[in-house]
mmCIF file of C-alpha atoms and ligand atoms in Angstrom:
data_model
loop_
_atom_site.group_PDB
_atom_site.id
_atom_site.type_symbol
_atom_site.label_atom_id
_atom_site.label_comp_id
_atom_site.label_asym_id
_atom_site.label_seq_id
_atom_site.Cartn_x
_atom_site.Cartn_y
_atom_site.Cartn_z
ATOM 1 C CA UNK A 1 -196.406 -58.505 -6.947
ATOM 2 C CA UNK A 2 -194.517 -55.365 -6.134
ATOM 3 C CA UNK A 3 -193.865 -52.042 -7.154
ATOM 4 C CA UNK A 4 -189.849 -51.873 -7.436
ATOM 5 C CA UNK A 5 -187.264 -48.674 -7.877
ATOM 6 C CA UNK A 6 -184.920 -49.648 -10.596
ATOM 7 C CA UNK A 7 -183.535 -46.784 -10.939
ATOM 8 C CA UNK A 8 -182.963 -42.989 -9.701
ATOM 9 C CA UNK A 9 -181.843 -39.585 -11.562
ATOM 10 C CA UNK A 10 -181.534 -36.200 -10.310
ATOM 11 C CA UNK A 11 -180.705 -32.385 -11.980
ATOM 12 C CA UNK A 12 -180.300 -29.840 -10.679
ATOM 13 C CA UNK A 13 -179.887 -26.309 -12.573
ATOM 14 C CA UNK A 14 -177.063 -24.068 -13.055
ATOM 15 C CA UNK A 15 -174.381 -23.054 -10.484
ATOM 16 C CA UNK A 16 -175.105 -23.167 -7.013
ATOM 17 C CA UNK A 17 -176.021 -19.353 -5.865
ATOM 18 C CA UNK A 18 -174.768 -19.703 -1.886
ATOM 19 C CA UNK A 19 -175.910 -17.755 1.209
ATOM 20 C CA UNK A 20 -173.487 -15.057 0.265
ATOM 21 C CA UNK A 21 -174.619 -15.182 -3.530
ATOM 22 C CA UNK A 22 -177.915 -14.042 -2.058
ATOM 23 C CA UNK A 23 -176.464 -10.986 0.233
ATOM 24 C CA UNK A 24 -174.754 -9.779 -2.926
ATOM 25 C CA UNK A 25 -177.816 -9.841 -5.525
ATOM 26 C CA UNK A 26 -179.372 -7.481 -2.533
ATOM 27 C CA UNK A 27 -180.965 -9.664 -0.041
ATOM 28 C CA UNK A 28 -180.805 -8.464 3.353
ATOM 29 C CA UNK A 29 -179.700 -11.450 4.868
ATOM 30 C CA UNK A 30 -176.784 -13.423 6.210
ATOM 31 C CA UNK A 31 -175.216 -16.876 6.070
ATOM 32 C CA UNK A 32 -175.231 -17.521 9.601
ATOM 33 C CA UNK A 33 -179.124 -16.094 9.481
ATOM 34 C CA UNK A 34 -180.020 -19.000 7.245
ATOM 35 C CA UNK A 35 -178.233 -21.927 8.283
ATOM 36 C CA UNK A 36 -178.467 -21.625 11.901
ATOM 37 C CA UNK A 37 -182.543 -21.556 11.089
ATOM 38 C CA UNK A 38 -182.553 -23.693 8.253
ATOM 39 C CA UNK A 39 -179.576 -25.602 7.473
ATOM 40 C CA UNK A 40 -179.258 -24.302 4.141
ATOM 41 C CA UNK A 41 -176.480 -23.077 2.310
ATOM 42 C CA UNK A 42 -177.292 -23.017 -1.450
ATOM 43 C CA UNK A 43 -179.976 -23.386 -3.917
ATOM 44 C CA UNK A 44 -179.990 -24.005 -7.763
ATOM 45 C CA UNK A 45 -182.266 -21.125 -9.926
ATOM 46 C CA UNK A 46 -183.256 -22.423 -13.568
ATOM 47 C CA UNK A 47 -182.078 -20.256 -16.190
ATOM 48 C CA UNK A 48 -185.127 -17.602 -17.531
ATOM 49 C CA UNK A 49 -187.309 -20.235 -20.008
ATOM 50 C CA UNK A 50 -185.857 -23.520 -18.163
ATOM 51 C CA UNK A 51 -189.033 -24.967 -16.654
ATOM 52 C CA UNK A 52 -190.195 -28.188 -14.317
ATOM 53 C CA UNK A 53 -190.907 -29.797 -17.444
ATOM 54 C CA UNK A 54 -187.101 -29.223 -18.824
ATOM 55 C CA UNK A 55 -185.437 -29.891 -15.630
ATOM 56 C CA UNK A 56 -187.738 -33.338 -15.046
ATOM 57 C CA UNK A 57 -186.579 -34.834 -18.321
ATOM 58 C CA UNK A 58 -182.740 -34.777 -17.347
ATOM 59 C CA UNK A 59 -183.817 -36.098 -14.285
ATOM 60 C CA UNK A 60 -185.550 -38.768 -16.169
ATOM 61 C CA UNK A 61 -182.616 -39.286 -18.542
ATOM 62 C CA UNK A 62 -181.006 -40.034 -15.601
ATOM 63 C CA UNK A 63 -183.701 -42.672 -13.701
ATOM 64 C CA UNK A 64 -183.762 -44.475 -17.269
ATOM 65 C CA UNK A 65 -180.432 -45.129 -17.749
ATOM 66 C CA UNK A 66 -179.568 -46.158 -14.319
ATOM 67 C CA UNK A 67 -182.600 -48.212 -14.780
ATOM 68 C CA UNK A 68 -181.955 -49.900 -18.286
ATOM 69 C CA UNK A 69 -185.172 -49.135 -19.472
ATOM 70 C CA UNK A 70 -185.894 -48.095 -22.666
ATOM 71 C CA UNK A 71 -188.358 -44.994 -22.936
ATOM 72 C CA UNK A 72 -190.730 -46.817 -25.067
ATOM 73 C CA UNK A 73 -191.256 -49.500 -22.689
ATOM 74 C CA UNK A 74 -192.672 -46.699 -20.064
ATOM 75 C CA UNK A 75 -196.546 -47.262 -19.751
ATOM 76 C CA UNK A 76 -197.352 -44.727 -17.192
ATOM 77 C CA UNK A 77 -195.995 -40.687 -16.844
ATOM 78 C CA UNK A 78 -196.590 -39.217 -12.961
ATOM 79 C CA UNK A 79 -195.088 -35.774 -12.157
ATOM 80 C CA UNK A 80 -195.382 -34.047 -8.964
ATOM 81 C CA UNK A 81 -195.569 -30.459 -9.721
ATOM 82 C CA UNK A 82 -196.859 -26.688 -8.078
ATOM 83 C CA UNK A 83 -194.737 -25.393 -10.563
ATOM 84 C CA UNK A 84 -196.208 -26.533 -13.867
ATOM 85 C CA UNK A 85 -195.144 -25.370 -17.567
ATOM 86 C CA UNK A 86 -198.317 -24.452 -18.260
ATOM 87 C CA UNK A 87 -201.860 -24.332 -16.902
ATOM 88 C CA UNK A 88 -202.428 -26.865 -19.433
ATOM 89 C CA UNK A 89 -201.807 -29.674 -20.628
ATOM 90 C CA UNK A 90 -199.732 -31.416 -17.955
ATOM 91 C CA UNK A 91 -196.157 -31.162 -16.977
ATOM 92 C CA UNK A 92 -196.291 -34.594 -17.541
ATOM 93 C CA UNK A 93 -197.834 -34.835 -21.118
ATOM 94 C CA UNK A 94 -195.146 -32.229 -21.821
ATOM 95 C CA UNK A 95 -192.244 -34.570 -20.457
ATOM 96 C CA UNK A 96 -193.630 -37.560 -22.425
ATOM 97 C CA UNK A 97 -193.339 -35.503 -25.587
ATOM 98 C CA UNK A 98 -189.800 -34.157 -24.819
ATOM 99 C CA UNK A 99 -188.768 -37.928 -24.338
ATOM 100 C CA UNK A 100 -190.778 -39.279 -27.310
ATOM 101 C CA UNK A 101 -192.744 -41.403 -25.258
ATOM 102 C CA UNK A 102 -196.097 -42.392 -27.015
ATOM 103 C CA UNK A 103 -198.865 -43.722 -25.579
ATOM 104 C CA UNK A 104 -198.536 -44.334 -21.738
ATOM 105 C CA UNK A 105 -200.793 -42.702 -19.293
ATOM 106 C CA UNK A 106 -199.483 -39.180 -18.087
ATOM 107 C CA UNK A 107 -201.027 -36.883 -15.801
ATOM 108 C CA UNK A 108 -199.425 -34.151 -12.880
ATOM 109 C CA UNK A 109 -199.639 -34.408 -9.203
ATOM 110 C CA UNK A 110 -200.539 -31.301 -6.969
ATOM 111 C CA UNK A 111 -199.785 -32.068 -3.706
ATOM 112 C CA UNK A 112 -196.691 -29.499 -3.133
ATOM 113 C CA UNK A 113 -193.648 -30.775 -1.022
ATOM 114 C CA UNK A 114 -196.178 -33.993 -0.773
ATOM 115 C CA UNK A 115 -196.277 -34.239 -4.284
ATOM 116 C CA UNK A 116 -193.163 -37.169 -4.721
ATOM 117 C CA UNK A 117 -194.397 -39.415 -2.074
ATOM 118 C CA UNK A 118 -198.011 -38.604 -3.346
ATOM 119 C CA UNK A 119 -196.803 -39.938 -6.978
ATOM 120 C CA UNK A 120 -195.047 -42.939 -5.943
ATOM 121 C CA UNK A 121 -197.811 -43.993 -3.706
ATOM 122 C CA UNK A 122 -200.182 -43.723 -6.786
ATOM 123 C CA UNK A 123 -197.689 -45.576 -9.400
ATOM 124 C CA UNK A 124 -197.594 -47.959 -7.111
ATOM 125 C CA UNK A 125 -201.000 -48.488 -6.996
ATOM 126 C CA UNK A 126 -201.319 -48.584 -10.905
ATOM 127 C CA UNK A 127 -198.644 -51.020 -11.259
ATOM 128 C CA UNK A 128 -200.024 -53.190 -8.093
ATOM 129 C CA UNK A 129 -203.198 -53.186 -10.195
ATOM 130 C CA UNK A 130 -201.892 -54.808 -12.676
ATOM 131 C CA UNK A 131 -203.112 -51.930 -15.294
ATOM 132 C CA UNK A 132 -199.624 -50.784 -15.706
ATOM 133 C CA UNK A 133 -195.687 -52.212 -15.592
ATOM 134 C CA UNK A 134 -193.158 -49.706 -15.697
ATOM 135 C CA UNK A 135 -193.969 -45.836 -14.442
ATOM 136 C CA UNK A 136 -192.000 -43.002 -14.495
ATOM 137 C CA UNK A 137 -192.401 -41.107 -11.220
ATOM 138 C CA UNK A 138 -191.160 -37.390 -11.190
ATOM 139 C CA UNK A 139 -190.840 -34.337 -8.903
ATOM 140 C CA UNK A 140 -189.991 -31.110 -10.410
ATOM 141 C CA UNK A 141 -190.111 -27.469 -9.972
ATOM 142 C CA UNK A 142 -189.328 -24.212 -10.872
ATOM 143 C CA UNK A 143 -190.006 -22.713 -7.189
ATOM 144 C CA UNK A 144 -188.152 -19.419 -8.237
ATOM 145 C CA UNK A 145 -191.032 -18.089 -10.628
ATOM 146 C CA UNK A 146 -193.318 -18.144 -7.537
ATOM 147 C CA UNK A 147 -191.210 -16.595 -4.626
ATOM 148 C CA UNK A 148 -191.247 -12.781 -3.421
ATOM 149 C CA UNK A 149 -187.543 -11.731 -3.606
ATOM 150 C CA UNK A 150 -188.397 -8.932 -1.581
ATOM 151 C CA UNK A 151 -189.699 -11.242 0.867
ATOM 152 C CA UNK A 152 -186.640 -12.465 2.865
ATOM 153 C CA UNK A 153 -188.725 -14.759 4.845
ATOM 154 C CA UNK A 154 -189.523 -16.935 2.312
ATOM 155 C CA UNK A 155 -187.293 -16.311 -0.707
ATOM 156 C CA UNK A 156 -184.056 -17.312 0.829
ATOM 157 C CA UNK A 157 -185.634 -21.236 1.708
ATOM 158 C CA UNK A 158 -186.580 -22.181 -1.713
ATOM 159 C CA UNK A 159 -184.458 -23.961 -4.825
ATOM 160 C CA UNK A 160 -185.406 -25.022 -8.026
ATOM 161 C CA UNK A 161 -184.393 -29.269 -9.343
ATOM 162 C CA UNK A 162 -185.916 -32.195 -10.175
ATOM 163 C CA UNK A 163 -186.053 -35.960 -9.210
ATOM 164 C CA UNK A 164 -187.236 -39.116 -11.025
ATOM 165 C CA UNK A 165 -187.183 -42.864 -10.469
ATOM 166 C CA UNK A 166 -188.320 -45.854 -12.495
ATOM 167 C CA UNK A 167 -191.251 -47.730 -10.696
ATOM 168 C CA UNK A 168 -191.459 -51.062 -12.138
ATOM 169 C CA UNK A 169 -193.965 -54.583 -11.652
ATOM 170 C CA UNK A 170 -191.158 -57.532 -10.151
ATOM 171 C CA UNK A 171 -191.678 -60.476 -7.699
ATOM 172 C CA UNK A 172 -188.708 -58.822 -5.304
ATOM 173 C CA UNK A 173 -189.928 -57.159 -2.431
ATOM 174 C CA UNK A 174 -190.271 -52.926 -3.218
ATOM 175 C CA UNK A 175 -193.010 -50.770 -1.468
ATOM 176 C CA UNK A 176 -193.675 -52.472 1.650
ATOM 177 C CA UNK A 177 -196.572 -49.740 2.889
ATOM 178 C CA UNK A 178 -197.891 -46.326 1.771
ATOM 179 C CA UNK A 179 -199.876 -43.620 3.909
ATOM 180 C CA UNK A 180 -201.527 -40.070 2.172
ATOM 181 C CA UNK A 181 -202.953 -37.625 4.373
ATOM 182 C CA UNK A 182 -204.363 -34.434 3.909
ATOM 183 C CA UNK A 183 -206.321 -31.388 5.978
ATOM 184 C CA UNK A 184 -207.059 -28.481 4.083
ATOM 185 C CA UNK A 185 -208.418 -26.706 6.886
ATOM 186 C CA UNK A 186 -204.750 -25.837 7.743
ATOM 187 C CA UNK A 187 -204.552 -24.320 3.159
ATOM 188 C CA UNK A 188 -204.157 -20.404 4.498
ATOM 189 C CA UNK A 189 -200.455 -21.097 6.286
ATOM 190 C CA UNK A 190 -198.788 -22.104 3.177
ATOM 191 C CA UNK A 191 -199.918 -21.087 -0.340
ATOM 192 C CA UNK A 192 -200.139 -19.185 -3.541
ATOM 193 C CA UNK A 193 -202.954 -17.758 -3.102
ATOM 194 C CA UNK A 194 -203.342 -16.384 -7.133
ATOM 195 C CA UNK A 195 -204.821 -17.412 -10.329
ATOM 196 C CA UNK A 196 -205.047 -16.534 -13.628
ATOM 197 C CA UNK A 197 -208.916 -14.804 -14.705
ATOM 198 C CA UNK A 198 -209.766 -13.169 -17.758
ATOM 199 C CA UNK A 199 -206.153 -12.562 -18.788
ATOM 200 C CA UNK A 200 -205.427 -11.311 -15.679
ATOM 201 C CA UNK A 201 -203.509 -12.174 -12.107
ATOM 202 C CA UNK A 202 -205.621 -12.510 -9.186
ATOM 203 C CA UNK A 203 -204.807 -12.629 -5.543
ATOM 204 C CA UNK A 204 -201.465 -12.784 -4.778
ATOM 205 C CA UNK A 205 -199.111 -14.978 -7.133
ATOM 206 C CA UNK A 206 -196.741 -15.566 -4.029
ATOM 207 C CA UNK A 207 -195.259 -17.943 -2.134
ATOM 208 C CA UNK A 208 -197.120 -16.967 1.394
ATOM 209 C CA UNK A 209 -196.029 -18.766 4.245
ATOM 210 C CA UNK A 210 -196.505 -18.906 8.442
ATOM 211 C CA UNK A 211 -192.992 -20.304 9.264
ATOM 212 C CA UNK A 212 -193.761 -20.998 12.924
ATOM 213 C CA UNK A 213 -197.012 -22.873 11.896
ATOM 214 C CA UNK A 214 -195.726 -24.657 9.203
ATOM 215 C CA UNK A 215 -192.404 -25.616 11.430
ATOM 216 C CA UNK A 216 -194.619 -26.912 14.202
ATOM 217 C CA UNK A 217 -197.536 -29.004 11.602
ATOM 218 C CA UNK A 218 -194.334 -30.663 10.374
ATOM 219 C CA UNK A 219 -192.277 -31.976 13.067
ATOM 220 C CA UNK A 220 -196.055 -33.309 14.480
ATOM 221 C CA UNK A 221 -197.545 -35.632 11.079
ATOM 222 C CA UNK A 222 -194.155 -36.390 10.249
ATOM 223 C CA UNK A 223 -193.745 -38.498 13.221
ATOM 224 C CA UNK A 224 -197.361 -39.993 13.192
ATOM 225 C CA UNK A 225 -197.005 -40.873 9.617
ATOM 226 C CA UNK A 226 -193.602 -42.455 9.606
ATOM 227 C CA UNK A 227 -194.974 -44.583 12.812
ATOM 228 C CA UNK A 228 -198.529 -45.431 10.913
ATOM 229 C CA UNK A 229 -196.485 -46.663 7.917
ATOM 230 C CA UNK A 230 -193.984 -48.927 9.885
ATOM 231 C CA UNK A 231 -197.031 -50.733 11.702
ATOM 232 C CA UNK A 232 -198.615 -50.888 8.247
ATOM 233 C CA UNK A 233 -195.857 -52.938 7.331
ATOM 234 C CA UNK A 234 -195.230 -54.502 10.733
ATOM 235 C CA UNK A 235 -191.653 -53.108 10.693
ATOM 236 C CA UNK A 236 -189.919 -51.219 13.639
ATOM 237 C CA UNK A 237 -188.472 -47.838 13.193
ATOM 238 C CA UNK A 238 -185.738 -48.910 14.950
ATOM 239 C CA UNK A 239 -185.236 -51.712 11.412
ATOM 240 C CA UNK A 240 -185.743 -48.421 9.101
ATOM 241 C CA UNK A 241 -182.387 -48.466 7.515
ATOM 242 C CA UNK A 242 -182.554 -44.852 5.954
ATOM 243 C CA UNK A 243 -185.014 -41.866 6.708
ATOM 244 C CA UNK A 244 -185.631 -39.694 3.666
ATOM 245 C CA UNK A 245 -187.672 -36.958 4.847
ATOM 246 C CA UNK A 246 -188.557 -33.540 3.490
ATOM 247 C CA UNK A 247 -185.920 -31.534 3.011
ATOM 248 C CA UNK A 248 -187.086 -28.342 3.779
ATOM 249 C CA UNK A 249 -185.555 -27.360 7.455
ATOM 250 C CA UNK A 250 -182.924 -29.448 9.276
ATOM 251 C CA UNK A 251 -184.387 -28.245 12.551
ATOM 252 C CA UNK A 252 -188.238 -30.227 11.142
ATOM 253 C CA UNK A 253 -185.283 -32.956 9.526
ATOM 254 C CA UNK A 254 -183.703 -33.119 13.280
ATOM 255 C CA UNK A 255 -187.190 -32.705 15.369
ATOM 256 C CA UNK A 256 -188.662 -35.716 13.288
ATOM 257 C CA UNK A 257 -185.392 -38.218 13.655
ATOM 258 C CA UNK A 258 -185.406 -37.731 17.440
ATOM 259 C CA UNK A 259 -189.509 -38.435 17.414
ATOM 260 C CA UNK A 260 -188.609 -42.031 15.139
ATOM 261 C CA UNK A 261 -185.436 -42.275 17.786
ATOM 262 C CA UNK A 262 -183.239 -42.480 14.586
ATOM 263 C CA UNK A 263 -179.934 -40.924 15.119
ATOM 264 C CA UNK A 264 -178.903 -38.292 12.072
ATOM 265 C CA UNK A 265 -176.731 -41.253 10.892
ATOM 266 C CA UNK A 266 -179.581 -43.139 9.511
ATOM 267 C CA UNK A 267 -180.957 -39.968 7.790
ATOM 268 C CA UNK A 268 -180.823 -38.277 4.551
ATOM 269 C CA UNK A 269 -179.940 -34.578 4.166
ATOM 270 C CA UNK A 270 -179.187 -32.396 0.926
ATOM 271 C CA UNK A 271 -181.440 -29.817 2.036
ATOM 272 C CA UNK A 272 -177.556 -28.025 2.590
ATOM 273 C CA UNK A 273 -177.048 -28.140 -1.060
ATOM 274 C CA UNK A 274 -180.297 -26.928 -2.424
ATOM 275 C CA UNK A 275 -182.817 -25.388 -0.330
ATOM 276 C CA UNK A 276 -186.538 -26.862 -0.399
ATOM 277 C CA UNK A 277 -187.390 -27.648 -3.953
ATOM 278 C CA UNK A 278 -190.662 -28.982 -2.779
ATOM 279 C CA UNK A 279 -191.690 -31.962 -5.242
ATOM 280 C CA UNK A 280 -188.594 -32.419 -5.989
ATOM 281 C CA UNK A 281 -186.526 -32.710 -2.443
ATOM 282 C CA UNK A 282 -187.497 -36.088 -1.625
ATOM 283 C CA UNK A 283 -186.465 -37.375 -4.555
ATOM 284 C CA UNK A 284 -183.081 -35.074 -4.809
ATOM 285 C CA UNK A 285 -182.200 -36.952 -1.451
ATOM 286 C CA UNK A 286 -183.098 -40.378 -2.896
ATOM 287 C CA UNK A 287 -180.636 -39.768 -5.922
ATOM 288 C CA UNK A 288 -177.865 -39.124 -3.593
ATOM 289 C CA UNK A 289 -178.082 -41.412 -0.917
ATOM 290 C CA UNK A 290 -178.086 -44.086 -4.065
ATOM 291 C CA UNK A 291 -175.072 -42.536 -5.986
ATOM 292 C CA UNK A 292 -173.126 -42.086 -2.938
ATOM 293 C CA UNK A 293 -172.951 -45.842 -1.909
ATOM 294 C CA UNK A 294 -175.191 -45.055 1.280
ATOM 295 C CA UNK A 295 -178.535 -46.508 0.032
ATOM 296 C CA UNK A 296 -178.155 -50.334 -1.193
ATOM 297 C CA UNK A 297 -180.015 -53.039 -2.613
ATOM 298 C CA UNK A 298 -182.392 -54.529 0.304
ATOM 299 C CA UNK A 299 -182.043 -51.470 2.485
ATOM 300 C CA UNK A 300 -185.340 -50.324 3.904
ATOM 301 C CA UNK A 301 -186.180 -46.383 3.875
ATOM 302 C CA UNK A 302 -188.306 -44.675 4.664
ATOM 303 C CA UNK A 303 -189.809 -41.718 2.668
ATOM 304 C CA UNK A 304 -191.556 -38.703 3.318
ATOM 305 C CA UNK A 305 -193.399 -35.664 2.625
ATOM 306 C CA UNK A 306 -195.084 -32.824 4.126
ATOM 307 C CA UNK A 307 -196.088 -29.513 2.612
ATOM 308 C CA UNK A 308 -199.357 -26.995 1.556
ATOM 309 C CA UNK A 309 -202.654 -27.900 1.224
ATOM 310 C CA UNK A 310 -201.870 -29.290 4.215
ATOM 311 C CA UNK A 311 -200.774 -32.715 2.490
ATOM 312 C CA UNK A 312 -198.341 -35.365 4.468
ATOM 313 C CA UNK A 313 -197.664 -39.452 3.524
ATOM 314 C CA UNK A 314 -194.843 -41.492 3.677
ATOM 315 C CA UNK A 315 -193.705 -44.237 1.530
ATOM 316 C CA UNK A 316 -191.809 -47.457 3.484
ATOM 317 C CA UNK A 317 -189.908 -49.342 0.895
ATOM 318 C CA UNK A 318 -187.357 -52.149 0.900
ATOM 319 C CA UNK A 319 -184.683 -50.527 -1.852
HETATM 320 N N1 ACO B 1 -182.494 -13.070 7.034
HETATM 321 C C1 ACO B 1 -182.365 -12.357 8.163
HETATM 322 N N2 ACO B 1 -183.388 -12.099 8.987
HETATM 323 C C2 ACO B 1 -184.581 -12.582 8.671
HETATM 324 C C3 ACO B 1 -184.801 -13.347 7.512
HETATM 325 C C4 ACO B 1 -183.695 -13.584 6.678
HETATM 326 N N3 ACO B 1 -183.775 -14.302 5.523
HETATM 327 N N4 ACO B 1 -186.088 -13.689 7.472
HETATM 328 C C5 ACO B 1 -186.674 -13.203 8.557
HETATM 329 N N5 ACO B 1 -185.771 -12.540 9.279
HETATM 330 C C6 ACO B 1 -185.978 -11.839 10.551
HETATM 331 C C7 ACO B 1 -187.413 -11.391 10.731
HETATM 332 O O1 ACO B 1 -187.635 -10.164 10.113
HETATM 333 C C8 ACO B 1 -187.488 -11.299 12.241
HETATM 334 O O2 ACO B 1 -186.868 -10.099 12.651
HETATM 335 P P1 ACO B 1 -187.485 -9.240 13.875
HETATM 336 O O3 ACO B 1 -187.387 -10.166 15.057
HETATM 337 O O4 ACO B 1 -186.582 -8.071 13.933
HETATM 338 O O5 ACO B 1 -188.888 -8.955 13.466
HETATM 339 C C9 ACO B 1 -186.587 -12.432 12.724
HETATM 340 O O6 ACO B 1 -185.727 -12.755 11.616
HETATM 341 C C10 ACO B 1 -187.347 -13.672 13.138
HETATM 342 O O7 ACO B 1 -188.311 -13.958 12.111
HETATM 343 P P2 ACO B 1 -189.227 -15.211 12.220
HETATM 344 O O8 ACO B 1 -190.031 -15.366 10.967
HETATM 345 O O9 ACO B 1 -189.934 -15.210 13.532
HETATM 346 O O10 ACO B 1 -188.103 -16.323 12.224
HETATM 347 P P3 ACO B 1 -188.168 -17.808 12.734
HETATM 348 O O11 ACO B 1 -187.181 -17.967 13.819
HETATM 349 O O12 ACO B 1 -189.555 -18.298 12.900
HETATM 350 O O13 ACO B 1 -187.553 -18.553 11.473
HETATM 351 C C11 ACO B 1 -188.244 -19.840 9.572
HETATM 352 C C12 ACO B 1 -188.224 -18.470 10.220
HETATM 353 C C13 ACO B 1 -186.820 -20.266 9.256
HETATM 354 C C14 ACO B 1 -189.039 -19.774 8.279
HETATM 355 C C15 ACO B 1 -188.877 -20.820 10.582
HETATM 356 O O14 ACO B 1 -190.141 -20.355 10.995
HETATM 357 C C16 ACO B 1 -189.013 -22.166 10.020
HETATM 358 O O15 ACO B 1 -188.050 -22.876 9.931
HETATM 359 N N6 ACO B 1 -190.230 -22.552 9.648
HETATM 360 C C17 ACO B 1 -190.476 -23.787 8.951
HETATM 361 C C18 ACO B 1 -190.958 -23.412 7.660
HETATM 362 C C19 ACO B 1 -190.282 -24.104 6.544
HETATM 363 O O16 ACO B 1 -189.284 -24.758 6.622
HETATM 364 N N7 ACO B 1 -190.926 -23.925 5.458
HETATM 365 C C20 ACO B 1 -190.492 -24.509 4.276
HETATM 366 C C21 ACO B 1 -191.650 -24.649 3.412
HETATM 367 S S1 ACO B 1 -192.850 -25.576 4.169
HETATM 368 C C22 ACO B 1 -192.630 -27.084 3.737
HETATM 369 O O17 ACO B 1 -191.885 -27.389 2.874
HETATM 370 C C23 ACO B 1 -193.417 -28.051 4.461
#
């Protein structure tokens, strides 16, 4: 038995706020600053009160109705989230109620820009189980509430969205191989390092970040991961039809393609059109390659994620 995508939905909030958009609300930045370092050009803020919860169910709309499946019939709730509603209960609880699910398991993922591949990985294993048929498998985020504006090194890379597919049981080939990794000696070069105690912030409720660090942790697991998947499922990466990757940095995007020796026509980039929404970018990318005609049925792609913590997998899957 295999897991299977049967369908994909994305959101994304409000009007794109461009490069410029950003120069003009008082950053002291540039256009050509940011995309020649990033490849970004725009990013998508949630409205004040809009949260991960209320961008993940039009995302989900989306996945269901592509997918045919009625909410009801959902037995199992996964959303990757560092942006959660509340402290608790879940993002995902929270989602459930807002689509008037009953009943099916729901819990959150933390695993930052890991977090998608991190929740499909686990559906999958729920579903492969047998203990579960149909999953809904989210990424979402409100990135925005936890940036420094006055922080131009960070707050210009970030976007708020969400992403969502249906994972369901079928006999047709879906997740060919899976691969989680984590080393949280590397937590202190990409974090938030706060908390709420006693009513009170504590530490630093920040995006903190060592770009050159991060950039360089990237490029290296993104590569080993991709390769450890493919040999998991005794597939070349030459066969890999798609790459999704991370879409944080089109430089890491670029680095990792030439370490698979996949040209930039067999990978996936929106990181143009909305920045890094963390949980949510892999899953952005997924929507669009499928809406767009690019991704079809029997395609294999390969997905993957790398962010804080540090957390990295990849998810090989034959569409
Ligand atoms: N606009 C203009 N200038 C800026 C900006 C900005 N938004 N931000 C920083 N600068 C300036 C700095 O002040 C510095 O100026 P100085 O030389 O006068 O001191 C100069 O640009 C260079 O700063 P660096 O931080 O050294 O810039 P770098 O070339 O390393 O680029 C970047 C920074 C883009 C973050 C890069 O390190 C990078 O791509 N890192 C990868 C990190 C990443 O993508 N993180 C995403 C989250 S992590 C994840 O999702 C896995």
């Amino acid at each position: 038995m295999f897991a299977r995508i049967a369908g994909v939905g994305s959101y994304l909030p409000g009007q794109a706020v461009s490069n410029d958009d950003l120069v003009l609300r008082g950053i002291e930045t540039s256009d050509e600053w940011i995309v020649s370092r990033t490849g970004i050009k725009a990013r998508h803020l949630a409205e004040p009160g809009q949260t991960s919860s209320d961008l993940a169910l039009e995302a989900s709309r989306r996945a269901l109705d592509m997918a045919g499946v009625d909410v009801a019939d959902i037995d199992l709730i996964i959303v990757a989230t560092s942006t959660p509603d509340f402290i608790f209960p879940s993002t995902a609880c929270l989602l459930q109620g807002k689509l008037g699910n009953r009943g099916a398991t729901a819990f959150d993922v933390q695993a930052v820009c890991s977090g998608f591949v991190y929740a499909l990985t686990i559906a999958e294993k729920f579903i492969r189980s047998g203990s579960n048929k149909k999953a809904l498998v989210v990424g979402a985020e409100v990135f925005s509430r936890i940036l420094d504006w006055n922080d131009r090194g960070t707050c210009v890379l970030f976007g708020d969205g969400a992403g969502a597919v249906v994972l369901e049981a079928s006999d047709r080939p879906g997740i060919l191989a899976s691969a989680l990794h984590a080393d949280g000696a590397h937590h202190g070069i990409l974090s938030v390092p706060g908390n709420v105690c006693g009513g009170q912030v504590t530490g630093d409720p920040f995006l903190r970040m060592d770009g050159q660090a991060v950039f360089k942790f990237a490029v290296r697991v993104l590569a080993d991961v991709a390769r450890e998947c493919c040999a998991a499922a005794d597939v070349l990466p030459a066969d890999v039809d798609w790459l999704i990757p991370h879409q944080a940095n089109i430089r890491i995007i670029e680095a990792t393609a030439k370490k698979m020796g996949l040209g930039m026509d067999k990978v996936i980039v929106t990181v143009d059109r909305h920045g890094n929404t963390s949980a949510a970018s892999v899953s952005l990318a997924l929507d669009a390659a499928v809406r767009d005609g690019r991704l079809q049925r029997g395609q294999k792609v390969m997905l993957e994620g790398v962010g804080g913590g540090f957390t990295w997998g990849a998810v090989l899957l034959e569409f």
